[in-house]
mmCIF file of C-alpha atoms in Angstrom:
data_model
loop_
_atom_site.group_PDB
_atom_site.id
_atom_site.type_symbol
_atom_site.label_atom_id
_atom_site.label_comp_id
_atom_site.label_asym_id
_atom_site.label_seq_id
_atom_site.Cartn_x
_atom_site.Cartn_y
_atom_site.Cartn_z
ATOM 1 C CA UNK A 1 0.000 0.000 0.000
ATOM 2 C CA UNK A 2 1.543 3.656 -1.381
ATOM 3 C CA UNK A 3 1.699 6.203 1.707
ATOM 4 C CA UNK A 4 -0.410 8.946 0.402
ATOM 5 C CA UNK A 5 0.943 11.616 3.333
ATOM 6 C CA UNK A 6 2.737 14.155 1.599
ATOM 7 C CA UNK A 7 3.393 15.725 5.363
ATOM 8 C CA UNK A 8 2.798 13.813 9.069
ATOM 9 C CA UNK A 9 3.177 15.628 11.917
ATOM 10 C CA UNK A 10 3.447 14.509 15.489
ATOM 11 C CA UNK A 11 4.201 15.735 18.957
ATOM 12 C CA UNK A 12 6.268 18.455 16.954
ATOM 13 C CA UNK A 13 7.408 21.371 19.433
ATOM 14 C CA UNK A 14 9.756 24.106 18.805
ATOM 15 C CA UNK A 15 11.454 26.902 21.020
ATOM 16 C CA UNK A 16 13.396 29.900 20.471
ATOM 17 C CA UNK A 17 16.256 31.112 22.452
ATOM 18 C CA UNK A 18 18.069 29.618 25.651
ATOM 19 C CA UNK A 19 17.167 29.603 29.323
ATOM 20 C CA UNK A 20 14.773 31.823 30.754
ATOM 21 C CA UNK A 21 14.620 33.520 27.699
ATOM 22 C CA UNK A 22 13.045 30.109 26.228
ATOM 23 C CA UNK A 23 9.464 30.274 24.574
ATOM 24 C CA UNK A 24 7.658 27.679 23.037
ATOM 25 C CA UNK A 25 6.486 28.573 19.772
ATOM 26 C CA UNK A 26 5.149 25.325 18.731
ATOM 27 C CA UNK A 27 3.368 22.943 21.523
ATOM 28 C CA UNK A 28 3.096 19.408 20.086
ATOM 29 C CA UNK A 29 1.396 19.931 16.764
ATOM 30 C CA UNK A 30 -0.581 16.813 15.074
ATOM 31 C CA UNK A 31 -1.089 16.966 11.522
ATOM 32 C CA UNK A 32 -1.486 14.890 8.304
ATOM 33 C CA UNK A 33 -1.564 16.052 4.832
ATOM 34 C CA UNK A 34 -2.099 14.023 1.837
ATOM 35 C CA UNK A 35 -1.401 14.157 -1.698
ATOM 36 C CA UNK A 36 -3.231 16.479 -3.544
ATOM 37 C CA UNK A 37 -4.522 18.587 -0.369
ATOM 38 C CA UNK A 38 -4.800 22.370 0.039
ATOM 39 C CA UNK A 39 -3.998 23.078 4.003
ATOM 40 C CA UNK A 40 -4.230 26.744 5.250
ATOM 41 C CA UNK A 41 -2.905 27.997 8.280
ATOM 42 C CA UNK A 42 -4.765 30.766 10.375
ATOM 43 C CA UNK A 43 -4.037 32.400 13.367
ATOM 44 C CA UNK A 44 -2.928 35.405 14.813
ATOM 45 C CA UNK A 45 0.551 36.778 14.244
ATOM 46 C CA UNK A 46 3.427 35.068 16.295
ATOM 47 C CA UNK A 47 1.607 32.088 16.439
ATOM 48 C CA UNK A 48 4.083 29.937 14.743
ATOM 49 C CA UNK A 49 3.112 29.539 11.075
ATOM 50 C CA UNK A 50 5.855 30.900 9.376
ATOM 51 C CA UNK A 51 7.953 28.321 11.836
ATOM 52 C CA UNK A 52 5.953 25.311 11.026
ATOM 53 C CA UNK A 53 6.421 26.235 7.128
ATOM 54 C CA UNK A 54 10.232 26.511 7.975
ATOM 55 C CA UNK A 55 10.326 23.233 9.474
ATOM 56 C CA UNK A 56 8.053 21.098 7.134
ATOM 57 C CA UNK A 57 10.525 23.025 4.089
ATOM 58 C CA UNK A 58 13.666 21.812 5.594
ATOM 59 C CA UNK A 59 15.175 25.057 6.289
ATOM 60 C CA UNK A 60 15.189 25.132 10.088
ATOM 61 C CA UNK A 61 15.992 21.720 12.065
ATOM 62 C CA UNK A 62 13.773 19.760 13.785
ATOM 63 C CA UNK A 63 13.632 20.031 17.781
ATOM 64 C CA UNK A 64 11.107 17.375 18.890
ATOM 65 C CA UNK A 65 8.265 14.849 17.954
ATOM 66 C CA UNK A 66 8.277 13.222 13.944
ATOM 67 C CA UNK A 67 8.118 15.192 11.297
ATOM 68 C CA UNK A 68 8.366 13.528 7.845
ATOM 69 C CA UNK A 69 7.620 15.161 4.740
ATOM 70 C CA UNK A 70 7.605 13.508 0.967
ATOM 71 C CA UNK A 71 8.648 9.969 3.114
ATOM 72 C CA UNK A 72 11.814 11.244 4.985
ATOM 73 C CA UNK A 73 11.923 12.140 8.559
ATOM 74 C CA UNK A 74 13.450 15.469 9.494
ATOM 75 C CA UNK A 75 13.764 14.899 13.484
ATOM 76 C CA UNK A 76 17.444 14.250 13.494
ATOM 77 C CA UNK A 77 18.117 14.338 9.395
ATOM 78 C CA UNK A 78 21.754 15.436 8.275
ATOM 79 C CA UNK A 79 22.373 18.702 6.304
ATOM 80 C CA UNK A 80 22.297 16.893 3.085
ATOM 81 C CA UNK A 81 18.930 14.984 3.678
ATOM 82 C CA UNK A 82 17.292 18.327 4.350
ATOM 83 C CA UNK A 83 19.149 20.023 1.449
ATOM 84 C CA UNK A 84 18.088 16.974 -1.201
ATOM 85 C CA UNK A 85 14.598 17.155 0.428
ATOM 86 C CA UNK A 86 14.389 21.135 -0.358
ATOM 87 C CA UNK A 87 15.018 20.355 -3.908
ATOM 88 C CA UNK A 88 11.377 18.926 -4.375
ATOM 89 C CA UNK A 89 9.805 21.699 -2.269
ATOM 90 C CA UNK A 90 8.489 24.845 -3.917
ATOM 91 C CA UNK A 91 8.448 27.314 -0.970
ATOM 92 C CA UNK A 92 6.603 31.328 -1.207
ATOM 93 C CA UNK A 93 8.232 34.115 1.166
ATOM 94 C CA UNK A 94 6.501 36.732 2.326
ATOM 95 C CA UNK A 95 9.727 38.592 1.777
ATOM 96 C CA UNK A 96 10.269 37.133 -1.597
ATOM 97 C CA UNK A 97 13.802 36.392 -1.658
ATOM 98 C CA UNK A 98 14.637 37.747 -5.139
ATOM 99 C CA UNK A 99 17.818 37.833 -6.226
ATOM 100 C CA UNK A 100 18.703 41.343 -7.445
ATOM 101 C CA UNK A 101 21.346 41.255 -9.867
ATOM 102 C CA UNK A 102 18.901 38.998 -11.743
ATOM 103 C CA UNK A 103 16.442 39.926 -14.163
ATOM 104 C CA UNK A 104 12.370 38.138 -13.193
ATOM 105 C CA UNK A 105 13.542 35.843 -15.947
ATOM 106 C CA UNK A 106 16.483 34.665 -14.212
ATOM 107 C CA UNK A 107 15.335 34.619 -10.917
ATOM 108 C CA UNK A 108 11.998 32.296 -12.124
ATOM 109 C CA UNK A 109 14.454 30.394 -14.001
ATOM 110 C CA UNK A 110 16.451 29.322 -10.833
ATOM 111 C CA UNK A 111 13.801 27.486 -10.063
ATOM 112 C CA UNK A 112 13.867 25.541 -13.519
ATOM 113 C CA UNK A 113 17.531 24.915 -13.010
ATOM 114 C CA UNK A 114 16.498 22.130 -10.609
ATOM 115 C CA UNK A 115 14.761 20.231 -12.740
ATOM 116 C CA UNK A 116 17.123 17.212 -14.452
ATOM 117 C CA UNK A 117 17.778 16.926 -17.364
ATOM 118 C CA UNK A 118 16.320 20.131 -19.301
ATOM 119 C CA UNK A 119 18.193 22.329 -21.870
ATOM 120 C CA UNK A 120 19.220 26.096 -21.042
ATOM 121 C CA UNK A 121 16.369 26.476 -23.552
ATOM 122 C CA UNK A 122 13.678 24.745 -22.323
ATOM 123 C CA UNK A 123 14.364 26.093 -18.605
ATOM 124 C CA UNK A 124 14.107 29.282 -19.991
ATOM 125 C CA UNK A 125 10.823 28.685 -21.757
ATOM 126 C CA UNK A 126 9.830 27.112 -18.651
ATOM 127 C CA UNK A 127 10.868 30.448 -16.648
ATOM 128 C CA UNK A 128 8.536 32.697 -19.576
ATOM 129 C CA UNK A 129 5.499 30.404 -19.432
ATOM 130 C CA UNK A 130 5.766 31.152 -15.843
ATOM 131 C CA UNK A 131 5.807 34.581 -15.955
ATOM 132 C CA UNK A 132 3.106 34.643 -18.325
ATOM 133 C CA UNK A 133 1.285 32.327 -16.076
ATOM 134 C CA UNK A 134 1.244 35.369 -13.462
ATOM 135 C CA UNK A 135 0.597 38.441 -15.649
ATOM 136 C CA UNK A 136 4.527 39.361 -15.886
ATOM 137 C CA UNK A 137 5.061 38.127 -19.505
ATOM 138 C CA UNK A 138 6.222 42.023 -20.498
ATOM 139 C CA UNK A 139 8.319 42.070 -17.275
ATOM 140 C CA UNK A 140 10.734 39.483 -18.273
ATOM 141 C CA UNK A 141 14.031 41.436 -18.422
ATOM 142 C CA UNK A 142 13.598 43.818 -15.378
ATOM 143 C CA UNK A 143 15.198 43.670 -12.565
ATOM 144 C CA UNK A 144 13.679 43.209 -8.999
ATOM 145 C CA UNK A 145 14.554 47.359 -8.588
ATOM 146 C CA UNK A 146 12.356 48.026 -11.249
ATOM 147 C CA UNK A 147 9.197 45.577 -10.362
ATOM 148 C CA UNK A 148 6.276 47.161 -7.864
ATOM 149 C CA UNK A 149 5.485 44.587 -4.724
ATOM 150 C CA UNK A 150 2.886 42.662 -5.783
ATOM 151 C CA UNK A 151 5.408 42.217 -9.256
ATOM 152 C CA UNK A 152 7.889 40.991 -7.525
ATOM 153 C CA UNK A 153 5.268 38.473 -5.486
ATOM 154 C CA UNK A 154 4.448 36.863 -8.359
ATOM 155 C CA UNK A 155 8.170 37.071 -9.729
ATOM 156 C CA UNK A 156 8.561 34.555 -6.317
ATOM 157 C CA UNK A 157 5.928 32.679 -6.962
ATOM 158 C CA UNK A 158 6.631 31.828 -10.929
ATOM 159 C CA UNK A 159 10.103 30.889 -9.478
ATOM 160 C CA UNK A 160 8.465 28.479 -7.142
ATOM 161 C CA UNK A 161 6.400 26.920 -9.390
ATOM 162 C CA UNK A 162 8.763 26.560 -12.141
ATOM 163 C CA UNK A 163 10.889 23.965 -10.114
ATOM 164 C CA UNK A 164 7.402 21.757 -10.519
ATOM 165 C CA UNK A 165 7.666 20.985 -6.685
ATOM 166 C CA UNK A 166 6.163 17.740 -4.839
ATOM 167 C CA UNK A 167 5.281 19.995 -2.134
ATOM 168 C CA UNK A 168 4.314 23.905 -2.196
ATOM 169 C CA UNK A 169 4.723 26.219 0.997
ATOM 170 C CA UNK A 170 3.606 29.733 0.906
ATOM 171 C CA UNK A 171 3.608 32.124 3.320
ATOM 172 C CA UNK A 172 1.026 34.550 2.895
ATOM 173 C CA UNK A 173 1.690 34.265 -1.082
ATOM 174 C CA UNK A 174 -0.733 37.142 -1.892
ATOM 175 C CA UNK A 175 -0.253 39.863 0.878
ATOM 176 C CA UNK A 176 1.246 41.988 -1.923
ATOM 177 C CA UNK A 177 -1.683 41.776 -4.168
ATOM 178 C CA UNK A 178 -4.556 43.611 -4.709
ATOM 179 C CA UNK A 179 -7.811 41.496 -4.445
ATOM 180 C CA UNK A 180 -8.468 40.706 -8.315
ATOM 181 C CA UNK A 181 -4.687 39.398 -8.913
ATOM 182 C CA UNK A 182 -4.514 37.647 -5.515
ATOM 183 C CA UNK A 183 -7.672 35.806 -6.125
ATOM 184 C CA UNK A 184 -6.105 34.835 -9.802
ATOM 185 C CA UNK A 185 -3.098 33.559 -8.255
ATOM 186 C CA UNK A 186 -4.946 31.207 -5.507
ATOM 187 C CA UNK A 187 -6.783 29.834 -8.605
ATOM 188 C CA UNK A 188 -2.901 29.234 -9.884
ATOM 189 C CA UNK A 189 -1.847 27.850 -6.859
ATOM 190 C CA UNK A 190 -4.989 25.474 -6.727
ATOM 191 C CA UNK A 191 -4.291 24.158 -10.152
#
């Protein structure tokens, strides 16, 4: 029988800082998501979701209970297990992590680069589709500098898509969009 949990949580805590400056951020946090399931986390700020996204992407290591995500367990995974893992995770910042010297082309076309096997050609076709998919197909050769906020949103979330992750992880994805494109690009997302 095929394990259709794409994420299982259990027990999972985290704290920040040492001593009596410890907090708990996360207290023992039960969750399963399959394949094919769109999960949103509410709640007010400081309440841990942007912590639990860090965790279940691999970027921050895991402090207590199970945590597996795509079939590997993070609780006490090496570097290079949470690395390889990242590779099939599409992750959204709220901050969106462009890089600068890069035109939107480039940067959605990082994400293209870590797909096998592909052509410079056909990762850059895969970056413009992309970009088209968002609204940004006349915004291919500017820089981040010259893109407004909610451009430079969907610049991130082309690139994250691009990489045709197992698993996506967005943190508020559409904060910098006005109602009409952020509605468009939860349709995206949903597809």
């Amino acid at each position: 029988l095929r394990n259709t949990n794409t994420v299982s949580i259990k027990g999972l805590s985290h704290f920040y800082g040492e001593g009596d400056n410890r907090k708990r951020v996360l207290n023992g946090v039960n969750i399963n998501i399959e394949e094919g399931e769109l999960v949103l986390l509410k709640g007010p700020s400081g309440c841990g979701k942007t912590t639990l996204l860090t965790l279940i992407g691999a970027l921050r290591k895991c402090q207590s209970g199970t945590l597996k995500v795509l079939n590997n367990e993070l609780n006490g995974a090496t570097r290079e297990t949470r690395q390889r893992l990242r590779r099939s995770i599409g992750m959204i910042f709220q901050g969106h992590n462009l890089l600068r010297c890069l035109t939107a082309e480039q940067n959605v076309q990082m994400g293209a680069d870590l797909i096998k096997n592909l052509t410079y050609l056909q990762r850059r076709e895969i970056a413009r589709n992309w970009l088209c998919e968002v609204g940004l197909e006349e915004h291919t050769k500017k820089f981040p500098s010259d893109l407004s906020g909610g451009q430079k949103q969907r610049v991130a979330i082309a690139r994250s898509l691009s990489a045709n992750p197992k698993l996506l992880l967005a943190d508020e994805p559409t904060s910098a969009l006005d109602s009409v494109t952020g509605r468009e690009i939860v349709s995206l997302l949903k597809r």
